[in-house]
Amino acid sequence: MSIPNKITELIGDLVPDELQGTDRYLDIITWNIKFFNKLDRERINLLASIIKEINADIFVLQEVSSDALDPVAEILRDERAGFYETAYGKSGGDIRVAFLYNTEKVSAKENITELFKDETLITSNGKKAFLRLPLHRYFQANVIAQDPIDFELVGLHMKSQRGRNRSLEQRRTAAERLVRWIERETYDEDLIIIGDWNATLDKPEWASIRELEESNQLKFADFNPSTEISHLYGRTGSRLDLIVVSTEAEAATTDVAQVISWNDINLRDMNLRNIIKDNISDSRIKPIRMVRHRRTILRSS
């Protein structure tokens, strides 16, 4: 099963003119792929076909079971679609956070780790702040061989909205711990935090992150257009997939992180679109485009 190469056409204008047709930029995509495991070979083949067409450099994926992406990476390597490696969180049971990254474009500078794994982060109502700990890796991107980019990447999957006020407190506590980590514990000025936040930008649980934005330490609300929908619920939807970029990283990114909807991609096989939506994820994927540009560091969208 193959997918027409429409995705790169849709996002191609986001690359500056002087960099189009070159390898001097990176793509990062966050994607909740909906209870993904390696038991269903047809689903594995479908996901490999989609990733082959998207051809991003790093995928930050949610709801992945342990080792589930390994056969996907093997297919991509066998088909010469990229030498992808996988990395998984250890928390979250069968719905973990995972990285899939193309080693032709990026390399890991340190081993994968989960943030706060030695801490007990409990809310005032006795719940764990993180059901799936943030997944962290320090990467080097060789988009210009003589001047590589170093950046820290954190993948998130925050507590769902089930439980209302209880889950709000879990997300608030998680956000406040991330803010302390950003302020005191990061070791590179270039930082990207990306994933499924399970709450919209205007929610009170993100107050601590918005304060960092107000002090010009990072980009958050301005980077994630609230008018775009990343999750569908029946006929309505909201923007729950969000991205934080540090001020240093933002200096080399495009203006926003754009949501790309499967509905916006003119697939020749309309049934295939429904297969993707029903068997892989919700109807949208969320890319961030990073570009090496002059002496600045990243660029995204």
CSV table of C-alpha atoms in Angstrom, one decimal, residues 142-258:
chain,number,residue,atom,x,y,z
A,142,ASN,CA,24.4,17.5,10.8
A,143,VAL,CA,22.5,19.8,8.4
A,144,ILE,CA,25.8,21.6,7.8
A,145,ALA,CA,28.7,19.2,8.4
A,146,GLN,CA,31.2,21.8,9.6
A,147,ASP,CA,28.7,23.6,11.9
A,148,PRO,CA,26.3,21.0,13.5
A,149,ILE,CA,23.3,21.9,15.5
A,150,ASP,CA,23.0,20.7,19.1
A,151,PHE,CA,19.6,20.8,20.7
A,152,GLU,CA,17.6,19.1,23.5
A,153,LEU,CA,14.3,17.5,22.6
A,154,VAL,CA,11.6,16.5,25.0
A,155,GLY,CA,8.5,14.4,24.0
A,156,LEU,CA,5.4,14.8,26.1
A,157,HIS,CA,2.0,13.0,26.6
A,158,MET,CA,0.2,14.8,29.4
A,159,LYS,CA,-2.7,13.5,31.4
A,160,SER,CA,-5.9,13.3,29.5
A,161,GLN,CA,-8.9,15.4,30.4
A,162,ARG,CA,-10.7,12.6,32.1
A,163,GLY,CA,-11.3,13.5,35.7
A,164,ARG,CA,-11.6,17.3,35.0
A,165,ASN,CA,-10.3,19.2,38.0
A,166,ARG,CA,-8.2,16.2,39.1
A,167,SER,CA,-6.5,15.9,35.7
A,168,LEU,CA,-6.1,19.7,35.5
A,169,GLU,CA,-4.0,19.5,38.7
A,170,GLN,CA,-1.9,16.7,37.2
A,171,ARG,CA,-1.2,18.8,34.1
A,172,ARG,CA,-0.5,21.9,36.2
A,173,THR,CA,1.9,20.1,38.5
A,174,ALA,CA,3.6,18.6,35.4
A,175,ALA,CA,4.0,22.0,33.8
A,176,GLU,CA,5.4,23.6,36.9
A,177,ARG,CA,8.1,20.8,37.1
A,178,LEU,CA,9.0,21.3,33.5
A,179,VAL,CA,9.4,25.0,34.1
A,180,ARG,CA,11.8,24.4,37.0
A,181,TRP,CA,13.7,22.0,34.7
A,182,ILE,CA,13.9,24.6,31.9
A,183,GLU,CA,15.2,27.3,34.3
A,184,ARG,CA,17.7,25.2,36.2
A,185,GLU,CA,18.5,21.9,34.6
A,186,THR,CA,18.8,22.1,30.8
A,187,TYR,CA,22.3,22.2,29.4
A,188,ASP,CA,21.8,23.6,25.9
A,189,GLU,CA,20.2,26.9,25.0
A,190,ASP,CA,18.3,25.3,22.1
A,191,LEU,CA,15.3,23.4,23.5
A,192,ILE,CA,12.2,21.9,22.0
A,193,ILE,CA,9.3,20.4,24.0
A,194,ILE,CA,6.7,18.8,21.8
A,195,GLY,CA,3.8,16.4,22.1
A,196,ASP,CA,0.2,15.8,23.1
A,197,TRP,CA,-0.6,18.2,25.9
A,198,ASN,CA,-4.2,17.2,26.3
A,199,ALA,CA,-5.4,20.8,27.0
A,200,THR,CA,-5.7,23.9,24.9
A,201,LEU,CA,-3.4,26.9,25.2
A,202,ASP,CA,-5.8,29.0,27.2
A,203,LYS,CA,-6.1,26.5,30.1
A,204,PRO,CA,-5.0,27.6,33.6
A,205,GLU,CA,-2.6,24.6,34.0
A,206,TRP,CA,-0.1,26.3,31.6
A,207,ALA,CA,0.2,29.5,33.6
A,208,SER,CA,3.8,28.8,34.6
A,209,ILE,CA,4.8,28.2,31.0
A,210,ARG,CA,3.1,31.4,29.9
A,211,GLU,CA,5.1,33.3,32.5
A,212,LEU,CA,8.3,32.1,30.9
A,213,GLU,CA,7.0,33.3,27.6
A,214,GLU,CA,6.2,36.7,29.1
A,215,SER,CA,9.8,37.0,30.3
A,216,ASN,CA,11.0,36.2,26.8
A,217,GLN,CA,12.6,32.8,27.7
A,218,LEU,CA,10.5,30.7,25.3
A,219,LYS,CA,7.7,30.7,22.7
A,220,PHE,CA,4.5,28.9,23.5
A,221,ALA,CA,1.1,30.6,22.8
A,222,ASP,CA,2.5,32.7,19.9
A,223,PHE,CA,4.0,29.5,18.4
A,224,ASN,CA,0.8,27.4,18.4
A,225,PRO,CA,-2.1,29.0,16.5
A,226,SER,CA,-5.2,28.5,18.6
A,227,THR,CA,-7.3,28.5,15.4
A,228,GLU,CA,-5.9,25.2,14.2
A,229,ILE,CA,-7.4,21.9,15.3
A,230,SER,CA,-5.2,18.9,16.0
A,231,HIS,CA,-7.7,16.6,17.6
A,232,LEU,CA,-11.2,15.8,16.3
A,233,TYR,CA,-14.2,15.0,18.5
A,234,GLY,CA,-17.1,14.2,16.3
A,235,ARG,CA,-17.6,17.3,14.2
A,236,THR,CA,-15.7,19.6,16.6
A,237,GLY,CA,-12.1,19.7,17.6
A,238,SER,CA,-9.4,21.6,19.4
A,239,ARG,CA,-5.6,22.2,19.5
A,240,LEU,CA,-4.0,19.9,22.0
A,241,ASP,CA,-0.7,19.2,20.3
A,242,LEU,CA,1.6,22.0,21.4
A,243,ILE,CA,5.2,22.9,21.1
A,244,VAL,CA,7.5,25.0,23.3
A,245,VAL,CA,10.7,26.3,21.8
A,246,SER,CA,13.4,28.2,23.7
A,247,THR,CA,14.1,31.8,22.7
A,248,GLU,CA,17.4,30.7,21.2
A,249,ALA,CA,15.8,28.0,19.2
A,250,GLU,CA,12.9,30.2,18.1
A,251,ALA,CA,15.4,32.7,16.6
A,252,ALA,CA,16.0,30.2,13.8
A,253,THR,CA,12.5,28.8,13.3
A,254,THR,CA,9.7,29.8,11.1
A,255,ASP,CA,6.9,31.7,12.8
A,256,VAL,CA,4.6,28.9,13.9
A,257,ALA,CA,4.1,25.2,14.3
A,258,GLN,CA,1.5,24.3,11.7
